[in-house]
PDB file of C-alpha atoms in Angstrom:
ATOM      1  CA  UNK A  16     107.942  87.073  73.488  1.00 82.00           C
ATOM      2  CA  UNK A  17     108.006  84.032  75.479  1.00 88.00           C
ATOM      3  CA  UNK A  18     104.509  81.641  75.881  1.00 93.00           C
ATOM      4  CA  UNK A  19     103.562  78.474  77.124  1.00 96.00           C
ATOM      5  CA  UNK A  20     100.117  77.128  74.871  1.00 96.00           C
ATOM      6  CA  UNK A  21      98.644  73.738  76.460  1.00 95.00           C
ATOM      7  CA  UNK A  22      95.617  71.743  75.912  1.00 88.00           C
ATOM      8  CA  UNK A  23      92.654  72.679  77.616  1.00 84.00           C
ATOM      9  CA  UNK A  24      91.039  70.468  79.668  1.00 84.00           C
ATOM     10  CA  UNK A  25      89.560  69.412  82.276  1.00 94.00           C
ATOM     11  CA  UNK A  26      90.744  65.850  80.820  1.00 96.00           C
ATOM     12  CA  UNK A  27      89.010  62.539  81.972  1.00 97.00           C
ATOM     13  CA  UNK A  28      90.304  59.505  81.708  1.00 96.00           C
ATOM     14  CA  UNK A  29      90.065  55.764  83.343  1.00 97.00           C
ATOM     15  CA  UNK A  30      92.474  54.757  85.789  1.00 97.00           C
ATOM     16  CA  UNK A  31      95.357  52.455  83.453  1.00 96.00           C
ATOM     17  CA  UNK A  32      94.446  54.575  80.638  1.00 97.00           C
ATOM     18  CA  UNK A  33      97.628  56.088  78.279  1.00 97.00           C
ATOM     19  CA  UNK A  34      97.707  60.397  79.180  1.00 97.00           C
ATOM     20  CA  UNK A  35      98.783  62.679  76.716  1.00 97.00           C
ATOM     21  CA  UNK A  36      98.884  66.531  78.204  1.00 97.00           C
ATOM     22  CA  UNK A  37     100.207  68.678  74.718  1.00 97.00           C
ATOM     23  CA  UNK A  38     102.523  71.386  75.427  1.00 97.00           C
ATOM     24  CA  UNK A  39     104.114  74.137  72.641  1.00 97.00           C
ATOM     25  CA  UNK A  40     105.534  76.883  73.728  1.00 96.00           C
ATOM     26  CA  UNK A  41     107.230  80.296  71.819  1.00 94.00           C
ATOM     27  CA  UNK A  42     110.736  81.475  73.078  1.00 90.00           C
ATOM     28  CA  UNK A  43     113.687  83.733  71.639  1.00 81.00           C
ATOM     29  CA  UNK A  44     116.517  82.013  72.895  1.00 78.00           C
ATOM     30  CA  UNK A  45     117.301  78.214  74.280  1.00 83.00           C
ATOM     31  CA  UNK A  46     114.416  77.735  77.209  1.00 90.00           C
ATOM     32  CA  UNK A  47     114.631  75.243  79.815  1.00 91.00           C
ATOM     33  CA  UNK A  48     111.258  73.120  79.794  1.00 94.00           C
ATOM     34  CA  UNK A  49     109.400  71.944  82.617  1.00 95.00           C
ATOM     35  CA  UNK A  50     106.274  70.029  84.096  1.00 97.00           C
ATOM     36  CA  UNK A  51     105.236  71.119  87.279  1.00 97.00           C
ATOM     37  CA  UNK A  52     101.925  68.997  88.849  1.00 96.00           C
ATOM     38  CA  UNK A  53      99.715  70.993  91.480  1.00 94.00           C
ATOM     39  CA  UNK A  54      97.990  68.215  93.659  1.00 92.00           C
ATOM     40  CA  UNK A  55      94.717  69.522  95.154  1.00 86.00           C
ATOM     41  CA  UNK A  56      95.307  71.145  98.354  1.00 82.00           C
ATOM     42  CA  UNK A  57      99.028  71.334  97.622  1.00 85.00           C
ATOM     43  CA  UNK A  58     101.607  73.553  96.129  1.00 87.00           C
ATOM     44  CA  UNK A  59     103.426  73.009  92.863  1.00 93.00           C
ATOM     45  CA  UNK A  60     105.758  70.219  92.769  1.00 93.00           C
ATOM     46  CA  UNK A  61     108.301  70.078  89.748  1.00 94.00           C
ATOM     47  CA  UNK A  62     107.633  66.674  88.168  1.00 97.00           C
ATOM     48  CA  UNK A  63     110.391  66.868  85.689  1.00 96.00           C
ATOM     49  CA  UNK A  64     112.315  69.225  83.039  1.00 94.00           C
ATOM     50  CA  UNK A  65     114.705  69.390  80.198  1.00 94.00           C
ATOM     51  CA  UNK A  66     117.379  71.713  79.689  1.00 89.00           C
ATOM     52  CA  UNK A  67     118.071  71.492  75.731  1.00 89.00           C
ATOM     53  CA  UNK A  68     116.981  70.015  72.721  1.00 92.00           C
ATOM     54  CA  UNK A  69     116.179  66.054  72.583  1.00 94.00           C
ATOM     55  CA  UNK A  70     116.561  65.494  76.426  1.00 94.00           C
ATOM     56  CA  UNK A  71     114.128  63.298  77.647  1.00 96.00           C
ATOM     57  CA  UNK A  72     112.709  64.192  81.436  1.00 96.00           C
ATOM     58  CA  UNK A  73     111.356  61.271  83.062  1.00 97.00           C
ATOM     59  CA  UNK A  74     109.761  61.328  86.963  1.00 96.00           C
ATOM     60  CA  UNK A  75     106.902  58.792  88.614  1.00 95.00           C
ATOM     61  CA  UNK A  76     106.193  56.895  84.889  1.00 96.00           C
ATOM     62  CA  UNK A  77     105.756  60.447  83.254  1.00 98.00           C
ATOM     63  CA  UNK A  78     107.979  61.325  80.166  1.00 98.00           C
ATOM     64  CA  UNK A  79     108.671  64.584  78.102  1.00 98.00           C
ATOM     65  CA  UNK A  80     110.862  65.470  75.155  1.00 98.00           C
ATOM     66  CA  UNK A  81     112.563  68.471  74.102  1.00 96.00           C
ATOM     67  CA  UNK A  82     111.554  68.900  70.509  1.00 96.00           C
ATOM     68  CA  UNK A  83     113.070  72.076  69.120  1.00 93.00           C
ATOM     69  CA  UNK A  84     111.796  71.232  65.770  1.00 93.00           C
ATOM     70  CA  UNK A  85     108.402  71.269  66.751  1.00 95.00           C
ATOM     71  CA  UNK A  86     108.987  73.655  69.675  1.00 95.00           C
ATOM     72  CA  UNK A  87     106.818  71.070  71.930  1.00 97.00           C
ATOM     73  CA  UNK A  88     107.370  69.205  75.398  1.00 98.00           C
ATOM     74  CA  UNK A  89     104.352  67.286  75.871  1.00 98.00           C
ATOM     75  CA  UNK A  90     103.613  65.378  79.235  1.00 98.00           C
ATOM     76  CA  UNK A  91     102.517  61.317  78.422  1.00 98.00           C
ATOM     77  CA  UNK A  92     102.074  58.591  80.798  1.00 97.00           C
ATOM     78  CA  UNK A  93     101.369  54.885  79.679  1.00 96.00           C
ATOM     79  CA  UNK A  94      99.468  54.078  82.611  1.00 96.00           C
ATOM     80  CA  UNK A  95      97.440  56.362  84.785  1.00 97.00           C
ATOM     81  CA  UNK A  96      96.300  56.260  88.026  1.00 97.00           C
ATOM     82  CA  UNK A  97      93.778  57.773  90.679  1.00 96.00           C
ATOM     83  CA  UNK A  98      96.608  59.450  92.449  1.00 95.00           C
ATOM     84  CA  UNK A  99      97.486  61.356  89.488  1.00 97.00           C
ATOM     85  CA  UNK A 100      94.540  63.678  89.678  1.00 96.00           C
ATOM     86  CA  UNK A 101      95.774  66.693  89.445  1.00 96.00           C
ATOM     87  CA  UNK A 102      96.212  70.418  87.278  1.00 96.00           C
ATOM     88  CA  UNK A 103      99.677  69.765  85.051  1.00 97.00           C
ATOM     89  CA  UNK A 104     101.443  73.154  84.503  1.00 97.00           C
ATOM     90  CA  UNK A 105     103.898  73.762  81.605  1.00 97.00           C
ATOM     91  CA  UNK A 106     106.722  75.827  82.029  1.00 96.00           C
ATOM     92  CA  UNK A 107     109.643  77.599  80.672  1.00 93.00           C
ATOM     93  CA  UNK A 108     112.688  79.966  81.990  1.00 89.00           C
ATOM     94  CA  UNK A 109     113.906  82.067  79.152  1.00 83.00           C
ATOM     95  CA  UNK A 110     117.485  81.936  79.829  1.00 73.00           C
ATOM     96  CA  UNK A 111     117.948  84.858  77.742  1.00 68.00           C
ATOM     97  CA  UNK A 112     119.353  88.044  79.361  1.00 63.00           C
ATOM     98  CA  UNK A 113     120.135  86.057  82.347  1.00 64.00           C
ATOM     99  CA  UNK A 114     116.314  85.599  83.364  1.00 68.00           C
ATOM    100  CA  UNK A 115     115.632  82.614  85.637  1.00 79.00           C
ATOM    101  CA  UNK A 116     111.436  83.621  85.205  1.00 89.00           C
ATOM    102  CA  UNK A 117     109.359  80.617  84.731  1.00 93.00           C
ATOM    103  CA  UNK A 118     106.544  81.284  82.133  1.00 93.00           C
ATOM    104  CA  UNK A 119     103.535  78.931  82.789  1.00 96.00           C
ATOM    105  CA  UNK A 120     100.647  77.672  80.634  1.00 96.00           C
ATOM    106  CA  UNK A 121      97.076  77.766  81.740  1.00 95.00           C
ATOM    107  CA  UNK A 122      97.487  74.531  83.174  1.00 96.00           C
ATOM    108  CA  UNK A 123      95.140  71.635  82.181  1.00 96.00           C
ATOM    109  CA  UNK A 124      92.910  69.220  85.321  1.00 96.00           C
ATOM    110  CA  UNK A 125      93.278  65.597  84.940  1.00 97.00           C
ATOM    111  CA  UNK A 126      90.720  63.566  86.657  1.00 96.00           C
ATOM    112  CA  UNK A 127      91.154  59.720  86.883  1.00 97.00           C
ATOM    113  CA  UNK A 128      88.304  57.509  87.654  1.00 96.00           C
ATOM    114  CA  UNK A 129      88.829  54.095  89.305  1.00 94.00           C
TER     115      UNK A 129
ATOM    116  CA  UNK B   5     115.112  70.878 104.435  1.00 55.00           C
ATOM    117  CA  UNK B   6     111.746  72.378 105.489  1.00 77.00           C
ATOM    118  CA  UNK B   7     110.731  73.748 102.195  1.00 91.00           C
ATOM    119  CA  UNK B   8     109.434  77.095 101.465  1.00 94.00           C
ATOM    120  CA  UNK B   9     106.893  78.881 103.703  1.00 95.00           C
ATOM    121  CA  UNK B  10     104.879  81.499 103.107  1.00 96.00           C
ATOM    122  CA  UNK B  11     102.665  83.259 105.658  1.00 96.00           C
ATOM    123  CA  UNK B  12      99.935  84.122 106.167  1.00 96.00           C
ATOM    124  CA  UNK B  13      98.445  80.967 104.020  1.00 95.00           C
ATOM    125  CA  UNK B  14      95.118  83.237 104.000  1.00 96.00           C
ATOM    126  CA  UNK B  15      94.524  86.828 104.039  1.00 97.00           C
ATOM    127  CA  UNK B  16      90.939  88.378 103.791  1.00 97.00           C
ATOM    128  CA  UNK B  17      91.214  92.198 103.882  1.00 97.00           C
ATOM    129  CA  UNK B  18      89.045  95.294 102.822  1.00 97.00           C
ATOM    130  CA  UNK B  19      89.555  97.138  99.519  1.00 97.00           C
ATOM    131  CA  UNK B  20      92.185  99.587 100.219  1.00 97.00           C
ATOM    132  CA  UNK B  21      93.976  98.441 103.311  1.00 97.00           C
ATOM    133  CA  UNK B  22      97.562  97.652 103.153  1.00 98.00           C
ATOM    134  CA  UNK B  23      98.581  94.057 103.309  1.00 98.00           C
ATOM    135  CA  UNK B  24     102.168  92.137 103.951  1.00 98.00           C
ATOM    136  CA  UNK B  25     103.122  88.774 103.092  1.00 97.00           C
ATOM    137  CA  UNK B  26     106.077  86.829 103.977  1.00 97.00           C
ATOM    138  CA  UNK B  27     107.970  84.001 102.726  1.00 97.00           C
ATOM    139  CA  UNK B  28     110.573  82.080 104.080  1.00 97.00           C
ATOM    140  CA  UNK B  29     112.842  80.289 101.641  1.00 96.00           C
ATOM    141  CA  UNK B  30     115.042  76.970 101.452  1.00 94.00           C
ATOM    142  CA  UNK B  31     118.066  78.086 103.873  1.00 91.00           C
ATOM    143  CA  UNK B  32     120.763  77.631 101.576  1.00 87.00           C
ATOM    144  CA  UNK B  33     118.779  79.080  98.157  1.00 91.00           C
ATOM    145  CA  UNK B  34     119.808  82.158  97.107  1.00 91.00           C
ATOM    146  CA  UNK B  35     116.982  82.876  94.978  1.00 93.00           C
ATOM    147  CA  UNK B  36     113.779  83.656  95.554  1.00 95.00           C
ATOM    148  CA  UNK B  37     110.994  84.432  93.372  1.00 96.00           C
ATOM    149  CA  UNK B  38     107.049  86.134  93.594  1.00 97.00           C
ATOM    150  CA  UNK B  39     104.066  84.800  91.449  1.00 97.00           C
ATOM    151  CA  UNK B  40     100.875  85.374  91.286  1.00 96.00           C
ATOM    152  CA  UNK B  41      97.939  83.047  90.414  1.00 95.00           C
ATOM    153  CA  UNK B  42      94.641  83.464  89.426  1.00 94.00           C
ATOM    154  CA  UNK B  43      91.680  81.166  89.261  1.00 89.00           C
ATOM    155  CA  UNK B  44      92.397  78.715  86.502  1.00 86.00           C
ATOM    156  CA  UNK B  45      95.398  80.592  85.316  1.00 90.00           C
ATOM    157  CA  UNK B  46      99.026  79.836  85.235  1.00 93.00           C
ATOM    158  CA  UNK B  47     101.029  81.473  87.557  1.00 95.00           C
ATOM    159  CA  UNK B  48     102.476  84.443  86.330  1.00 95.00           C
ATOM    160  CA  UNK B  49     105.684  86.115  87.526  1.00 94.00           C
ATOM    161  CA  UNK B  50     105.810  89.095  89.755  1.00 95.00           C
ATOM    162  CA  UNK B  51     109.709  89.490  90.532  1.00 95.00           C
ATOM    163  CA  UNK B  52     112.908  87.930  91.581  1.00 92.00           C
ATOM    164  CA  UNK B  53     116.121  88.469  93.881  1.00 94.00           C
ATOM    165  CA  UNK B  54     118.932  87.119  94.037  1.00 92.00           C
ATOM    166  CA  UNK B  55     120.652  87.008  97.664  1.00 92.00           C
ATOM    167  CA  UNK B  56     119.168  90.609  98.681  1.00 93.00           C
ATOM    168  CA  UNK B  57     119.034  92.576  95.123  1.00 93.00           C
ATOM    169  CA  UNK B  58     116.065  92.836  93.158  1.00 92.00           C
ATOM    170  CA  UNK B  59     117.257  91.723  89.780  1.00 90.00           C
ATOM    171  CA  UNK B  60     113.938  91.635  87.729  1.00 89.00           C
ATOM    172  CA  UNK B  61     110.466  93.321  88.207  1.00 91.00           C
ATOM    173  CA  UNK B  62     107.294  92.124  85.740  1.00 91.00           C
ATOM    174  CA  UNK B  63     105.175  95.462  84.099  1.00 86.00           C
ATOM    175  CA  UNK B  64     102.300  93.239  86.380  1.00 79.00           C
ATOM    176  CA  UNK B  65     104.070  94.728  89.570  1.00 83.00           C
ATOM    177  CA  UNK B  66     102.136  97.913  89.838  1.00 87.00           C
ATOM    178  CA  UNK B  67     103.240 100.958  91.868  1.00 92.00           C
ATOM    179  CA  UNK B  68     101.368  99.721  94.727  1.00 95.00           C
ATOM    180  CA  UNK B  69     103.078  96.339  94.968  1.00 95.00           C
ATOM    181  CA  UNK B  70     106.368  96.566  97.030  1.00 95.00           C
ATOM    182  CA  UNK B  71     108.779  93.329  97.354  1.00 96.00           C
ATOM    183  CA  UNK B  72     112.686  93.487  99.234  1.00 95.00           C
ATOM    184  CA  UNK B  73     114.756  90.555 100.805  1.00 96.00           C
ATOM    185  CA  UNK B  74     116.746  92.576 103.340  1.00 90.00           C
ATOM    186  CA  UNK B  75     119.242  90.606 104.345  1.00 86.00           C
ATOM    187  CA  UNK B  76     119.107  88.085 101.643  1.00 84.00           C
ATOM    188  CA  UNK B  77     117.159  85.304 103.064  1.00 91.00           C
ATOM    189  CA  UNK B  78     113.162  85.779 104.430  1.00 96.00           C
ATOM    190  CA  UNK B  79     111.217  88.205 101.754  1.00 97.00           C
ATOM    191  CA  UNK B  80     108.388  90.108 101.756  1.00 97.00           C
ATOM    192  CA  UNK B  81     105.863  91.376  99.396  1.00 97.00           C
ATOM    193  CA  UNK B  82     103.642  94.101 100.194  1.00 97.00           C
ATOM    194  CA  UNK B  83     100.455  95.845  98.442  1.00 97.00           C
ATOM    195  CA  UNK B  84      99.016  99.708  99.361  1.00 97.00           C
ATOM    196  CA  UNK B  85      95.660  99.933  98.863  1.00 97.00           C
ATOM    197  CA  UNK B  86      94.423  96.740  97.788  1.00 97.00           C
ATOM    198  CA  UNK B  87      92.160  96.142  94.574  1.00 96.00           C
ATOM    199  CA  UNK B  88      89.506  93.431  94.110  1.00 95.00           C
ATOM    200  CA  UNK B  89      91.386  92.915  91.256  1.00 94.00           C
ATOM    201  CA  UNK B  90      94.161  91.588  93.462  1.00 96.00           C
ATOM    202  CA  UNK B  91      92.299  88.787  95.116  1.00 97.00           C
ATOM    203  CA  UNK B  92      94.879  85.673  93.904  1.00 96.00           C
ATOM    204  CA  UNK B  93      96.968  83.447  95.321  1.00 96.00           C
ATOM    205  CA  UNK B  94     100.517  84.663  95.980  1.00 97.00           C
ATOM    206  CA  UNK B  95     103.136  82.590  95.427  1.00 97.00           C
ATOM    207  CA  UNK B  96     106.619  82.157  96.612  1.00 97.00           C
ATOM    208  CA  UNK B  97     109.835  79.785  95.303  1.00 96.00           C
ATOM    209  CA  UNK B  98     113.293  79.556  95.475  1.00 94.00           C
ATOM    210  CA  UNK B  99     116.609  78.144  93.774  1.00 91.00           C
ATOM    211  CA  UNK B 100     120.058  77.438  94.194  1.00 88.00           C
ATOM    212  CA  UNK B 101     121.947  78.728  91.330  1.00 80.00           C
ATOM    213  CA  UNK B 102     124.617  75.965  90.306  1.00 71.00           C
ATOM    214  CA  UNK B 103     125.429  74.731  86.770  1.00 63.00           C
ATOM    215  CA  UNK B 104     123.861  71.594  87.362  1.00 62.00           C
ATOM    216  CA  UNK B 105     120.157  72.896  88.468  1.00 63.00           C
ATOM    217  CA  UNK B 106     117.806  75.878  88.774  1.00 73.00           C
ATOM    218  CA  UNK B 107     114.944  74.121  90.339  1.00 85.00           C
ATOM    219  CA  UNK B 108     112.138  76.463  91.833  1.00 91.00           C
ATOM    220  CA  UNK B 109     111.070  74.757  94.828  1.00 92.00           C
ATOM    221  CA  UNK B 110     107.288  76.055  95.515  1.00 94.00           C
ATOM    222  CA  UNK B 111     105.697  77.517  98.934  1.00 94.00           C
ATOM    223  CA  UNK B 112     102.356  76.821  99.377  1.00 93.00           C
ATOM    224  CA  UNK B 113     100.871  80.109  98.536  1.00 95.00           C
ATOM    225  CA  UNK B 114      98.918  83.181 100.530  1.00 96.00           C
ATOM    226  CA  UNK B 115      95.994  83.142  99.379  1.00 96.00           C
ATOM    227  CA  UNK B 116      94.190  87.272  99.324  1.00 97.00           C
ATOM    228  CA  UNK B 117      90.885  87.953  99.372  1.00 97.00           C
ATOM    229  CA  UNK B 118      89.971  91.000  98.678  1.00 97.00           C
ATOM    230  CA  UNK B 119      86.363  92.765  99.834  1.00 95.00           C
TER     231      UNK B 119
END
């Protein structure tokens, strides 16, 4: 089946501080990847994606690779801020049999102190 | 571009009384897609359309859980005789399919409480 596995957090971390979020995830076919960032009091917001293997997404100073060989897309950020608090969702849509269904991880809460 | 609304944003109802949630997509997106979220969970995926057909259900949507898109734009998503075990937050996106994207674009949610 299809699965999204992410680190668990909450994760804290000093604002200027270099993130790493990991993200694997289990498909059958050729998934598109995504990051979506939930803000508190907000809906989700897609903060970037990749559609096949080695793409790069990039969006605010956050980056993500495709890596089929590892079957990973983790989220990293060189320099974090307060405004980045929020829960980081990855996702995929299975693009096999024509399904557009995004399959999320658990999500993991990032907390930046000043 | 106003985004996707859903309403009611909050629902508080009693265990088995019906309740009906709608959600308004992006005006040009024919897609439009259910999810359900759960305290410190991922949402997970209820069902889709595309313009007014149904074209995939999850085994989560239970007998009692309803969804159409008449006329292929607003949708809504109803549950008969609500569970405690359906307090979540409901949410709603939608897409444009094209070869270049297939962006979800994220309502706020409708957030049920169940007594």
């Amino acid at each position: 089946g299809n699965s999204v596995t992410q680190m668990e957090g909450p994760v804290t971390l000093s604002e200027e501080a270099f993130l790493t979020i990991n993200c694997t995830y289990t498909a059958t076919g050729y998934p598109s990847l995504f990051w979506y960032v939930q803000y508190p009091g907000e809906g989700l917001q897609l903060l970037l994606k990749a559609t096949k293997a080695d793409d790069k997404g990039s969006n605010k100073g956050f980056e993500a690779t495709y890596r089929k060989e590892t079957t990973s897309f983790h989220l990293e950020k060189g320099s974090v801020q307060v405004s980045d608090s929020a829960v980081y969702f990855c996702a995929l849509t299975p693009r096999q049999g024509g399904s557009e269904k995004l399959v999320f991880g658990k999500g993991t809460k990032l907390t930046v102190n000043p | 571009d106003t985004g996707v609304s859903q309403n009611p944003r909050h629902k508080i109802t009693k265990r088995g009384q019906n309740v009906t949630f709608r959600c308004d997509p992006i005006s040009e997106h024919n897609r439009l897609y259910w999810y359900r979220q759960t305290l410190g969970q991922g949402p997970e995926f209820l069902t889709y359309f595309q313009n007014e057909a149904q074209l995939e259900k999850s085994r989560l949507l239970s007998d009692r859980f309803s969804a159409e898109r008449p006329k292929g734009s607003f949708s809504t998503l109803e549950i008969q005789r609500t569970e405690q075990g359906d307090s979540a937050m409901y949410l709603c996106a939608s897409s444009l399919t094209s070869p270049v994207t297939d962006t979800q674009y994220f309502g706020p949610g409708t957030r049920l409480t169940v007594l």
